[in-house]
Amino acid sequence: MRRSRGLTAALVLSLAGAGTGIGLVLMPEASAITPPVAFTADELPTWQPNGIVFAMAQANGTVFAGGTFSAVRPPDGTSGAEQEAVNFVALDAATGKPTSCKLAFTIGDGSATVRALAVSKDKKTLYAGGYFGAVNGTPVSSVAAIDIESCTPKAAFHPGFPATVRDLAVTDDTLYAAGDFGTVEGQTRERFAAVDAGSGALKPFVANADEPGRAVEVTPDGKNVLLGGDFFSVNGSNTHALAVVNATTGAVAKTYSNIPSNSVVKDIATDSTGFYTGNEGSGGGVFDGRIGLKLSDFSEKWRDRCLGATQAVLPYDGVLYSSSHAHDCSLEGQFPDGKRNFLNAQLTNYEGAAPAPVDGFVRSPRKLGWHPTANDGLGEGIGPRAMTIAEKSDVKYMWVGGEFTAINGKPQQALTRFASTGDVGAPTTPVASAGSVKPGEAQVRWRTSYDADDSKLTYRIYRNGSASPIATVAAESLEWERPQASWNDTTVKAGQSYTYRVTATDAAGNTSALSATASVTVPSSVQSYPNQVRADGANLYWRYDDTVSPYVADSSESGNTSGIQLNAPALRQTPGAISGASTAMGFNGTSQQVYSDHCQTVGSAFSVETWFKTNTTRGGKLIGFGNNTTRNSGTYDKQIYMTNTGRLVFGVYSGSTRTVSTGLFDTYNDNKWHHVVGTQGPGGMELIVDGQSKGTLNVTGSISYEGFWHVGGDNLASWPTKPTSNFFAGQIDETAVYPKALTAAQAKNHYDLAKAPSDTVSKVSATEDTYINQGAPSAANGATTSLAVRGTSAYETYLRFNLPAAPAGQVLKSAALQIKTSTQANAGTADKVSVVPVTGTWSGASTTFNNKPTLGTTALGSFATVPDGSAVQSTPLDTAALSSVLGSSYSLALTSTGTDPLWIWSMESTAADAAPQLVLTFGPK
């Protein structure tokens, strides 16, 4: 029996730093791992059997492993170090090395195997079950008792089990067995039996089942026994795969009829929080997951319907650890069918009230951040099969056995272990972006990182290259649940550019690398189109301004539904759909798409909106909702797609496909930008294209399921006028989803705003630069990678820019100079640095202190001070003065009257964001 110490206290999270966070709270003090998970996901060196481990147990700091193998070898595979181990090995829990205890389980004919191990409550006796005829030569019959201290079989204990024993459970005086046998000691005991734990004498317990027994567990009070297996009846009572019987007589106490006939129970475990089953099946409608049962009456409290043949369950400290090859948890609202997840953890009980049943079952409590990886391995391709927890020197170790041949991507066969301390794995590096749609606010967004043993991570945001974070944010994530986290910087200034980088840190202090730099220029006025999309309540807004794969940022106010690019769509396609604004994304029409990063449910009212441009004659899906990510969805609707002829179709599924289409001559594959909105709500369905309603339908409902948004492709099978291709070939921009039906007037307003003139930003890098040095009055410094400014003794820096002319119909609305301090010590300055026009002539190759140019007398702007640290700094410049010189070559000087020098990167530097730049914002007159 496995007992729990109770559920650990829930974590409290919070947020610190300037600006605002989105749904985020403060992290606790760092510890080895994040409770309630009790183990790291970092594998420890462990000796490896050369076959399969089917059973595990532990006592006094020693772990016992049984299975089908003949030898063990060191974790590094050292040549010549292999040791004989005939279907059994005892290992030190803390070192992973074999102990001096050597036992050989053999049989005269066929292949012997150990399938079950259990330790007596006093930790003095190890019981083994399987298919074998001797232990170290001592005759037995598929069940044996081993004195742990001497590591010798007890010759007097030899009950006769004529077939394979698959599981054992032991109390103070009784050993219960499950397996394939029909008799024990010549008496009828079909698949389940009980013998005296000391003598091996057969007990009167009778629980005859019609099919093999695979699991047996005694209740904590010792009054009942839970049976698991393939059976359909026990003692004549109809019950499939699971039953509860009296511990003394075997009389049936509770039956079960809600486990599918093609599924079996492979394991049962219990602690103070309940009973738990691991299930396996084959065929349609299979149940492969886990069931939680109440201690009080053995009724079901929850059911986890993930698919993937659960082999072992182990409750510990309020967490249920399980081994399986879970590949589809879509019925739990988690990962869809795809990658296999071999080791998982979830709460044993809900933290609050359990949710309402779905399809007649209460879903299981949430999964936790413990996720070591394995593989299918040998034999049946099952992966991990057995688990146990051992303690030595105040460190606890989770041991896992099975038929895997790799752990965490490294070669390791059949056995591995994880400790309660010593987390060394850093989270993945965040992928960050930044955007701004109005003055005074920049939104920093990043795809949350993944850490194999921490679901709650601390993120630090660094602005303009500073060594100190401007904000600290906490957020949760799992491997398959990577919501976007956001932080709003409300200290930014209009017309200026900012850069941001983000790191992720786990509870043990392991920190990721800095994200790539995300840059943003704050507009001088509100950007009308994106601001209206946000104001109208979009809860997903993909603008496709992203500079790196595979992340697509969510620019909505809530900002947590990022997208993942599949098969590398083309980034930053220009011009985009919105005047003077964002870029678009290009799709090849054969394999590329973007899907949302976490599972969600769409309500009874919704709207989907996007812009597109194409000349395709093969059609394809523009946007839709489906229940998978990288594979074709099996359930899919709430979609807009294009037919081969260029017509648009908006459809939902409400028991049948219900669609609204544009007319026969309303085609949109003319290689121009078009705007499309599909809505459904209490008023029915409506399709709106380029601000005009193209049709309505009095259908107010669609099926509810958990899934993912897709842009650019997904399944379209069986839908009306299905195009040749599921995938769209062309460009897509400004995709938004709303949890309500937009009105036709709102859709028309979006279309009109997109065509209205808006601000544009030009970043102009210096084309020539130099500085002069009074201490070396005849030296020219044109080729240096850094520039200097000081009053005494004088340094002056000169910068030349080729200024663009204002776009037609626009004027210069703001201007700023952006520089970046160098990495040398004390590169910043405590003195004011002025930006003044250069009125004389100069050359980077020949200008010195002795022939320096004349300067204007009126400063265009200034830096009050510049802090140390290689960081981007920006200051606004006189807009009127620069407006008069647009379209020409123009020079600026950086000067100071103080004694503290400033050192900045020049245009020749290769440092990121190094070159001095002018940031010019143009807008309508």
PDB file of N, CA and C in Angstrom, residues 616-689:
ATOM      1  N   THR A 616      -5.275  32.330 -55.831  1.00  0.00           N
ATOM      2  CA  THR A 616      -5.357  30.880 -55.906  1.00  0.00           C
ATOM      3  C   THR A 616      -6.635  30.424 -56.611  1.00  0.00           C
ATOM      4  N   THR A 617      -6.548  29.286 -57.279  1.00  0.00           N
ATOM      5  CA  THR A 617      -7.737  28.632 -57.857  1.00  0.00           C
ATOM      6  C   THR A 617      -7.961  27.269 -57.199  1.00  0.00           C
ATOM      7  N   ARG A 618      -7.319  27.062 -56.027  1.00  0.00           N
ATOM      8  CA  ARG A 618      -7.459  25.788 -55.303  1.00  0.00           C
ATOM      9  C   ARG A 618      -8.140  25.969 -53.954  1.00  0.00           C
ATOM     10  N   GLY A 619      -8.558  27.214 -53.643  1.00  0.00           N
ATOM     11  CA  GLY A 619      -9.274  27.467 -52.409  1.00  0.00           C
ATOM     12  C   GLY A 619      -8.418  27.236 -51.170  1.00  0.00           C
ATOM     13  N   GLY A 620      -9.094  26.944 -50.053  1.00  0.00           N
ATOM     14  CA  GLY A 620      -8.397  26.662 -48.806  1.00  0.00           C
ATOM     15  C   GLY A 620      -9.051  27.354 -47.627  1.00  0.00           C
ATOM     16  N   LYS A 621      -8.674  26.891 -46.411  1.00  0.00           N
ATOM     17  CA  LYS A 621      -9.256  27.450 -45.194  1.00  0.00           C
ATOM     18  C   LYS A 621      -8.513  28.715 -44.795  1.00  0.00           C
ATOM     19  N   LEU A 622      -9.271  29.782 -44.552  1.00  0.00           N
ATOM     20  CA  LEU A 622      -8.702  31.021 -44.052  1.00  0.00           C
ATOM     21  C   LEU A 622      -8.579  30.970 -42.532  1.00  0.00           C
ATOM     22  N   ILE A 623      -9.660  30.637 -41.861  1.00  0.00           N
ATOM     23  CA  ILE A 623      -9.662  30.529 -40.406  1.00  0.00           C
ATOM     24  C   ILE A 623     -10.736  29.529 -40.000  1.00  0.00           C
ATOM     25  N   GLY A 624     -10.469  28.786 -38.918  1.00  0.00           N
ATOM     26  CA  GLY A 624     -11.444  27.837 -38.418  1.00  0.00           C
ATOM     27  C   GLY A 624     -11.021  27.281 -37.081  1.00  0.00           C
ATOM     28  N   PHE A 625     -11.910  26.522 -36.480  1.00  0.00           N
ATOM     29  CA  PHE A 625     -11.698  25.920 -35.167  1.00  0.00           C
ATOM     30  C   PHE A 625     -11.688  24.412 -35.334  1.00  0.00           C
ATOM     31  N   GLY A 626     -10.717  23.726 -34.698  1.00  0.00           N
ATOM     32  CA  GLY A 626     -10.617  22.271 -34.823  1.00  0.00           C
ATOM     33  C   GLY A 626     -10.011  21.656 -33.582  1.00  0.00           C
ATOM     34  N   ASN A 627     -10.142  20.338 -33.452  1.00  0.00           N
ATOM     35  CA  ASN A 627      -9.738  19.672 -32.209  1.00  0.00           C
ATOM     36  C   ASN A 627      -8.329  19.108 -32.261  1.00  0.00           C
ATOM     37  N   ASN A 628      -7.511  19.480 -33.259  1.00  0.00           N
ATOM     38  CA  ASN A 628      -6.123  19.046 -33.264  1.00  0.00           C
ATOM     39  C   ASN A 628      -5.242  20.236 -33.619  1.00  0.00           C
ATOM     40  N   THR A 629      -3.947  19.997 -33.631  1.00  0.00           N
ATOM     41  CA  THR A 629      -2.999  21.086 -33.903  1.00  0.00           C
ATOM     42  C   THR A 629      -2.197  20.776 -35.157  1.00  0.00           C
ATOM     43  N   THR A 630      -1.224  19.884 -35.043  1.00  0.00           N
ATOM     44  CA  THR A 630      -0.348  19.598 -36.177  1.00  0.00           C
ATOM     45  C   THR A 630      -0.924  18.539 -37.106  1.00  0.00           C
ATOM     46  N   ARG A 631      -1.957  17.855 -36.677  1.00  0.00           N
ATOM     47  CA  ARG A 631      -2.634  16.873 -37.533  1.00  0.00           C
ATOM     48  C   ARG A 631      -3.983  17.417 -37.964  1.00  0.00           C
ATOM     49  N   ASN A 632      -4.548  16.818 -39.016  1.00  0.00           N
ATOM     50  CA  ASN A 632      -5.888  17.196 -39.433  1.00  0.00           C
ATOM     51  C   ASN A 632      -6.871  16.992 -38.288  1.00  0.00           C
ATOM     52  N   SER A 633      -7.696  18.001 -38.017  1.00  0.00           N
ATOM     53  CA  SER A 633      -8.707  17.864 -36.979  1.00  0.00           C
ATOM     54  C   SER A 633      -9.774  16.866 -37.409  1.00  0.00           C
ATOM     55  N   GLY A 634     -10.305  16.134 -36.427  1.00  0.00           N
ATOM     56  CA  GLY A 634     -11.426  15.237 -36.698  1.00  0.00           C
ATOM     57  C   GLY A 634     -12.758  15.922 -36.493  1.00  0.00           C
ATOM     58  N   THR A 635     -12.777  16.961 -35.662  1.00  0.00           N
ATOM     59  CA  THR A 635     -13.943  17.810 -35.451  1.00  0.00           C
ATOM     60  C   THR A 635     -13.525  19.232 -35.797  1.00  0.00           C
ATOM     61  N   TYR A 636     -14.321  19.925 -36.636  1.00  0.00           N
ATOM     62  CA  TYR A 636     -13.884  21.233 -37.121  1.00  0.00           C
ATOM     63  C   TYR A 636     -15.082  22.004 -37.657  1.00  0.00           C
ATOM     64  N   ASP A 637     -15.178  23.275 -37.317  1.00  0.00           N
ATOM     65  CA  ASP A 637     -16.217  24.160 -37.849  1.00  0.00           C
ATOM     66  C   ASP A 637     -15.862  25.595 -37.450  1.00  0.00           C
ATOM     67  N   LYS A 638     -16.867  26.477 -37.365  1.00  0.00           N
ATOM     68  CA  LYS A 638     -16.656  27.899 -37.050  1.00  0.00           C
ATOM     69  C   LYS A 638     -15.567  28.460 -37.970  1.00  0.00           C
ATOM     70  N   GLN A 639     -15.772  28.249 -39.257  1.00  0.00           N
ATOM     71  CA  GLN A 639     -14.704  28.446 -40.213  1.00  0.00           C
ATOM     72  C   GLN A 639     -15.145  29.287 -41.413  1.00  0.00           C
ATOM     73  N   ILE A 640     -14.143  29.943 -41.993  1.00  0.00           N
ATOM     74  CA  ILE A 640     -14.314  30.636 -43.266  1.00  0.00           C
ATOM     75  C   ILE A 640     -13.314  30.026 -44.236  1.00  0.00           C
ATOM     76  N   TYR A 641     -13.810  29.599 -45.388  1.00  0.00           N
ATOM     77  CA  TYR A 641     -12.909  29.033 -46.391  1.00  0.00           C
ATOM     78  C   TYR A 641     -13.271  29.570 -47.770  1.00  0.00           C
ATOM     79  N   MET A 642     -12.316  29.409 -48.688  1.00  0.00           N
ATOM     80  CA  MET A 642     -12.494  29.866 -50.063  1.00  0.00           C
ATOM     81  C   MET A 642     -12.662  28.660 -50.971  1.00  0.00           C
ATOM     82  N   THR A 643     -13.593  28.760 -51.907  1.00  0.00           N
ATOM     83  CA  THR A 643     -13.769  27.699 -52.894  1.00  0.00           C
ATOM     84  C   THR A 643     -12.748  27.876 -54.016  1.00  0.00           C
ATOM     85  N   ASN A 644     -12.701  26.906 -54.923  1.00  0.00           N
ATOM     86  CA  ASN A 644     -11.762  27.001 -56.053  1.00  0.00           C
ATOM     87  C   ASN A 644     -12.017  28.226 -56.918  1.00  0.00           C
ATOM     88  N   THR A 645     -13.259  28.672 -56.977  1.00  0.00           N
ATOM     89  CA  THR A 645     -13.595  29.808 -57.838  1.00  0.00           C
ATOM     90  C   THR A 645     -13.421  31.144 -57.141  1.00  0.00           C
ATOM     91  N   GLY A 646     -13.051  31.133 -55.854  1.00  0.00           N
ATOM     92  CA  GLY A 646     -12.824  32.386 -55.147  1.00  0.00           C
ATOM     93  C   GLY A 646     -13.989  32.865 -54.321  1.00  0.00           C
ATOM     94  N   ARG A 647     -15.080  32.068 -54.225  1.00  0.00           N
ATOM     95  CA  ARG A 647     -16.187  32.421 -53.335  1.00  0.00           C
ATOM     96  C   ARG A 647     -15.782  32.150 -51.888  1.00  0.00           C
ATOM     97  N   LEU A 648     -16.441  32.832 -50.959  1.00  0.00           N
ATOM     98  CA  LEU A 648     -16.185  32.652 -49.532  1.00  0.00           C
ATOM     99  C   LEU A 648     -17.362  31.946 -48.881  1.00  0.00           C
ATOM    100  N   VAL A 649     -17.046  31.035 -47.936  1.00  0.00           N
ATOM    101  CA  VAL A 649     -18.063  30.261 -47.217  1.00  0.00           C
ATOM    102  C   VAL A 649     -17.788  30.382 -45.727  1.00  0.00           C
ATOM    103  N   PHE A 650     -18.816  30.734 -44.964  1.00  0.00           N
ATOM    104  CA  PHE A 650     -18.746  30.749 -43.505  1.00  0.00           C
ATOM    105  C   PHE A 650     -19.666  29.661 -42.986  1.00  0.00           C
ATOM    106  N   GLY A 651     -19.145  28.769 -42.114  1.00  0.00           N
ATOM    107  CA  GLY A 651     -19.966  27.649 -41.696  1.00  0.00           C
ATOM    108  C   GLY A 651     -19.739  27.213 -40.268  1.00  0.00           C
ATOM    109  N   VAL A 652     -20.803  26.635 -39.687  1.00  0.00           N
ATOM    110  CA  VAL A 652     -20.730  25.990 -38.382  1.00  0.00           C
ATOM    111  C   VAL A 652     -21.364  24.607 -38.507  1.00  0.00           C
ATOM    112  N   TYR A 653     -21.142  23.787 -37.489  1.00  0.00           N
ATOM    113  CA  TYR A 653     -21.774  22.467 -37.454  1.00  0.00           C
ATOM    114  C   TYR A 653     -22.702  22.422 -36.253  1.00  0.00           C
ATOM    115  N   SER A 654     -23.978  22.157 -36.508  1.00  0.00           N
ATOM    116  CA  SER A 654     -24.968  22.102 -35.434  1.00  0.00           C
ATOM    117  C   SER A 654     -25.793  20.820 -35.538  1.00  0.00           C
ATOM    118  N   GLY A 655     -25.118  19.738 -35.846  1.00  0.00           N
ATOM    119  CA  GLY A 655     -25.770  18.477 -36.169  1.00  0.00           C
ATOM    120  C   GLY A 655     -25.695  18.187 -37.643  1.00  0.00           C
ATOM    121  N   SER A 656     -25.553  19.246 -38.409  1.00  0.00           N
ATOM    122  CA  SER A 656     -25.271  19.180 -39.845  1.00  0.00           C
ATOM    123  C   SER A 656     -24.508  20.451 -40.197  1.00  0.00           C
ATOM    124  N   THR A 657     -23.886  20.460 -41.359  1.00  0.00           N
ATOM    125  CA  THR A 657     -23.139  21.648 -41.768  1.00  0.00           C
ATOM    126  C   THR A 657     -24.111  22.735 -42.189  1.00  0.00           C
ATOM    127  N   ARG A 658     -23.930  23.933 -41.627  1.00  0.00           N
ATOM    128  CA  ARG A 658     -24.780  25.073 -41.948  1.00  0.00           C
ATOM    129  C   ARG A 658     -23.872  26.196 -42.432  1.00  0.00           C
ATOM    130  N   THR A 659     -24.119  26.713 -43.642  1.00  0.00           N
ATOM    131  CA  THR A 659     -23.186  27.657 -44.263  1.00  0.00           C
ATOM    132  C   THR A 659     -23.901  28.873 -44.846  1.00  0.00           C
ATOM    133  N   VAL A 660     -23.145  29.969 -44.920  1.00  0.00           N
ATOM    134  CA  VAL A 660     -23.530  31.178 -45.649  1.00  0.00           C
ATOM    135  C   VAL A 660     -22.421  31.451 -46.649  1.00  0.00           C
ATOM    136  N   SER A 661     -22.753  31.704 -47.905  1.00  0.00           N
ATOM    137  CA  SER A 661     -21.741  31.864 -48.947  1.00  0.00           C
ATOM    138  C   SER A 661     -21.941  33.174 -49.697  1.00  0.00           C
ATOM    139  N   THR A 662     -20.863  33.667 -50.281  1.00  0.00           N
ATOM    140  CA  THR A 662     -20.994  34.792 -51.202  1.00  0.00           C
ATOM    141  C   THR A 662     -21.626  34.286 -52.507  1.00  0.00           C
ATOM    142  N   GLY A 663     -22.135  35.213 -53.316  1.00  0.00           N
ATOM    143  CA  GLY A 663     -22.824  34.848 -54.545  1.00  0.00           C
ATOM    144  C   GLY A 663     -21.893  34.252 -55.586  1.00  0.00           C
ATOM    145  N   LEU A 664     -22.513  33.696 -56.647  1.00  0.00           N
ATOM    146  CA  LEU A 664     -21.739  33.038 -57.700  1.00  0.00           C
ATOM    147  C   LEU A 664     -20.711  33.978 -58.323  1.00  0.00           C
ATOM    148  N   PHE A 665     -21.039  35.269 -58.387  1.00  0.00           N
ATOM    149  CA  PHE A 665     -20.140  36.213 -59.037  1.00  0.00           C
ATOM    150  C   PHE A 665     -19.369  37.070 -58.030  1.00  0.00           C
ATOM    151  N   ASP A 666     -19.557  36.792 -56.753  1.00  0.00           N
ATOM    152  CA  ASP A 666     -18.806  37.491 -55.709  1.00  0.00           C
ATOM    153  C   ASP A 666     -17.562  36.670 -55.396  1.00  0.00           C
ATOM    154  N   THR A 667     -16.526  36.871 -56.154  1.00  0.00           N
ATOM    155  CA  THR A 667     -15.290  36.112 -55.984  1.00  0.00           C
ATOM    156  C   THR A 667     -14.170  37.044 -55.555  1.00  0.00           C
ATOM    157  N   TYR A 668     -13.209  36.480 -54.812  1.00  0.00           N
ATOM    158  CA  TYR A 668     -12.224  37.320 -54.137  1.00  0.00           C
ATOM    159  C   TYR A 668     -10.797  36.816 -54.311  1.00  0.00           C
ATOM    160  N   ASN A 669     -10.537  36.050 -55.358  1.00  0.00           N
ATOM    161  CA  ASN A 669      -9.167  35.611 -55.646  1.00  0.00           C
ATOM    162  C   ASN A 669      -8.557  36.487 -56.746  1.00  0.00           C
ATOM    163  N   ASP A 670      -8.658  37.802 -56.533  1.00  0.00           N
ATOM    164  CA  ASP A 670      -8.207  38.780 -57.532  1.00  0.00           C
ATOM    165  C   ASP A 670      -6.882  39.442 -57.139  1.00  0.00           C
ATOM    166  N   ASN A 671      -6.198  38.848 -56.168  1.00  0.00           N
ATOM    167  CA  ASN A 671      -4.890  39.348 -55.728  1.00  0.00           C
ATOM    168  C   ASN A 671      -4.967  40.756 -55.138  1.00  0.00           C
ATOM    169  N   LYS A 672      -6.099  41.062 -54.506  1.00  0.00           N
ATOM    170  CA  LYS A 672      -6.269  42.317 -53.772  1.00  0.00           C
ATOM    171  C   LYS A 672      -6.624  41.992 -52.323  1.00  0.00           C
ATOM    172  N   TRP A 673      -6.351  42.934 -51.431  1.00  0.00           N
ATOM    173  CA  TRP A 673      -6.692  42.727 -50.036  1.00  0.00           C
ATOM    174  C   TRP A 673      -8.203  42.808 -49.828  1.00  0.00           C
ATOM    175  N   HIS A 674      -8.739  41.823 -49.118  1.00  0.00           N
ATOM    176  CA  HIS A 674     -10.167  41.794 -48.778  1.00  0.00           C
ATOM    177  C   HIS A 674     -10.341  41.494 -47.302  1.00  0.00           C
ATOM    178  N   HIS A 675     -11.446  41.977 -46.757  1.00  0.00           N
ATOM    179  CA  HIS A 675     -11.768  41.856 -45.333  1.00  0.00           C
ATOM    180  C   HIS A 675     -12.996  40.976 -45.198  1.00  0.00           C
ATOM    181  N   VAL A 676     -12.938  39.954 -44.332  1.00  0.00           N
ATOM    182  CA  VAL A 676     -14.071  39.046 -44.163  1.00  0.00           C
ATOM    183  C   VAL A 676     -14.332  38.839 -42.683  1.00  0.00           C
ATOM    184  N   VAL A 677     -15.623  38.835 -42.333  1.00  0.00           N
ATOM    185  CA  VAL A 677     -16.075  38.605 -40.962  1.00  0.00           C
ATOM    186  C   VAL A 677     -17.217  37.589 -41.010  1.00  0.00           C
ATOM    187  N   GLY A 678     -17.132  36.570 -40.133  1.00  0.00           N
ATOM    188  CA  GLY A 678     -18.231  35.635 -39.939  1.00  0.00           C
ATOM    189  C   GLY A 678     -18.691  35.700 -38.495  1.00  0.00           C
ATOM    190  N   THR A 679     -20.007  35.848 -38.274  1.00  0.00           N
ATOM    191  CA  THR A 679     -20.516  35.983 -36.909  1.00  0.00           C
ATOM    192  C   THR A 679     -21.644  34.991 -36.663  1.00  0.00           C
ATOM    193  N   GLN A 680     -21.754  34.589 -35.387  1.00  0.00           N
ATOM    194  CA  GLN A 680     -22.915  33.813 -34.958  1.00  0.00           C
ATOM    195  C   GLN A 680     -23.290  34.263 -33.553  1.00  0.00           C
ATOM    196  N   GLY A 681     -24.573  34.425 -33.323  1.00  0.00           N
ATOM    197  CA  GLY A 681     -25.070  34.829 -32.018  1.00  0.00           C
ATOM    198  C   GLY A 681     -26.573  34.614 -31.937  1.00  0.00           C
ATOM    199  N   PRO A 682     -27.226  35.284 -31.004  1.00  0.00           N
ATOM    200  CA  PRO A 682     -28.684  35.109 -30.870  1.00  0.00           C
ATOM    201  C   PRO A 682     -29.456  35.474 -32.127  1.00  0.00           C
ATOM    202  N   GLY A 683     -28.877  36.330 -32.965  1.00  0.00           N
ATOM    203  CA  GLY A 683     -29.548  36.725 -34.208  1.00  0.00           C
ATOM    204  C   GLY A 683     -29.246  35.819 -35.377  1.00  0.00           C
ATOM    205  N   GLY A 684     -28.471  34.753 -35.159  1.00  0.00           N
ATOM    206  CA  GLY A 684     -28.134  33.829 -36.228  1.00  0.00           C
ATOM    207  C   GLY A 684     -26.738  34.067 -36.778  1.00  0.00           C
ATOM    208  N   MET A 685     -26.519  33.630 -38.022  1.00  0.00           N
ATOM    209  CA  MET A 685     -25.226  33.732 -38.674  1.00  0.00           C
ATOM    210  C   MET A 685     -25.230  34.843 -39.714  1.00  0.00           C
ATOM    211  N   GLU A 686     -24.045  35.468 -39.921  1.00  0.00           N
ATOM    212  CA  GLU A 686     -23.917  36.479 -40.962  1.00  0.00           C
ATOM    213  C   GLU A 686     -22.496  36.444 -41.513  1.00  0.00           C
ATOM    214  N   LEU A 687     -22.389  36.612 -42.834  1.00  0.00           N
ATOM    215  CA  LEU A 687     -21.110  36.716 -43.516  1.00  0.00           C
ATOM    216  C   LEU A 687     -20.994  38.127 -44.082  1.00  0.00           C
ATOM    217  N   ILE A 688     -19.901  38.830 -43.717  1.00  0.00           N
ATOM    218  CA  ILE A 688     -19.703  40.219 -44.127  1.00  0.00           C
ATOM    219  C   ILE A 688     -18.352  40.307 -44.830  1.00  0.00           C
ATOM    220  N   VAL A 689     -18.348  40.822 -46.050  1.00  0.00           N
ATOM    221  CA  VAL A 689     -17.119  40.926 -46.829  1.00  0.00           C
ATOM    222  C   VAL A 689     -16.943  42.377 -47.279  1.00  0.00           C
TER     223      VAL A 689
END
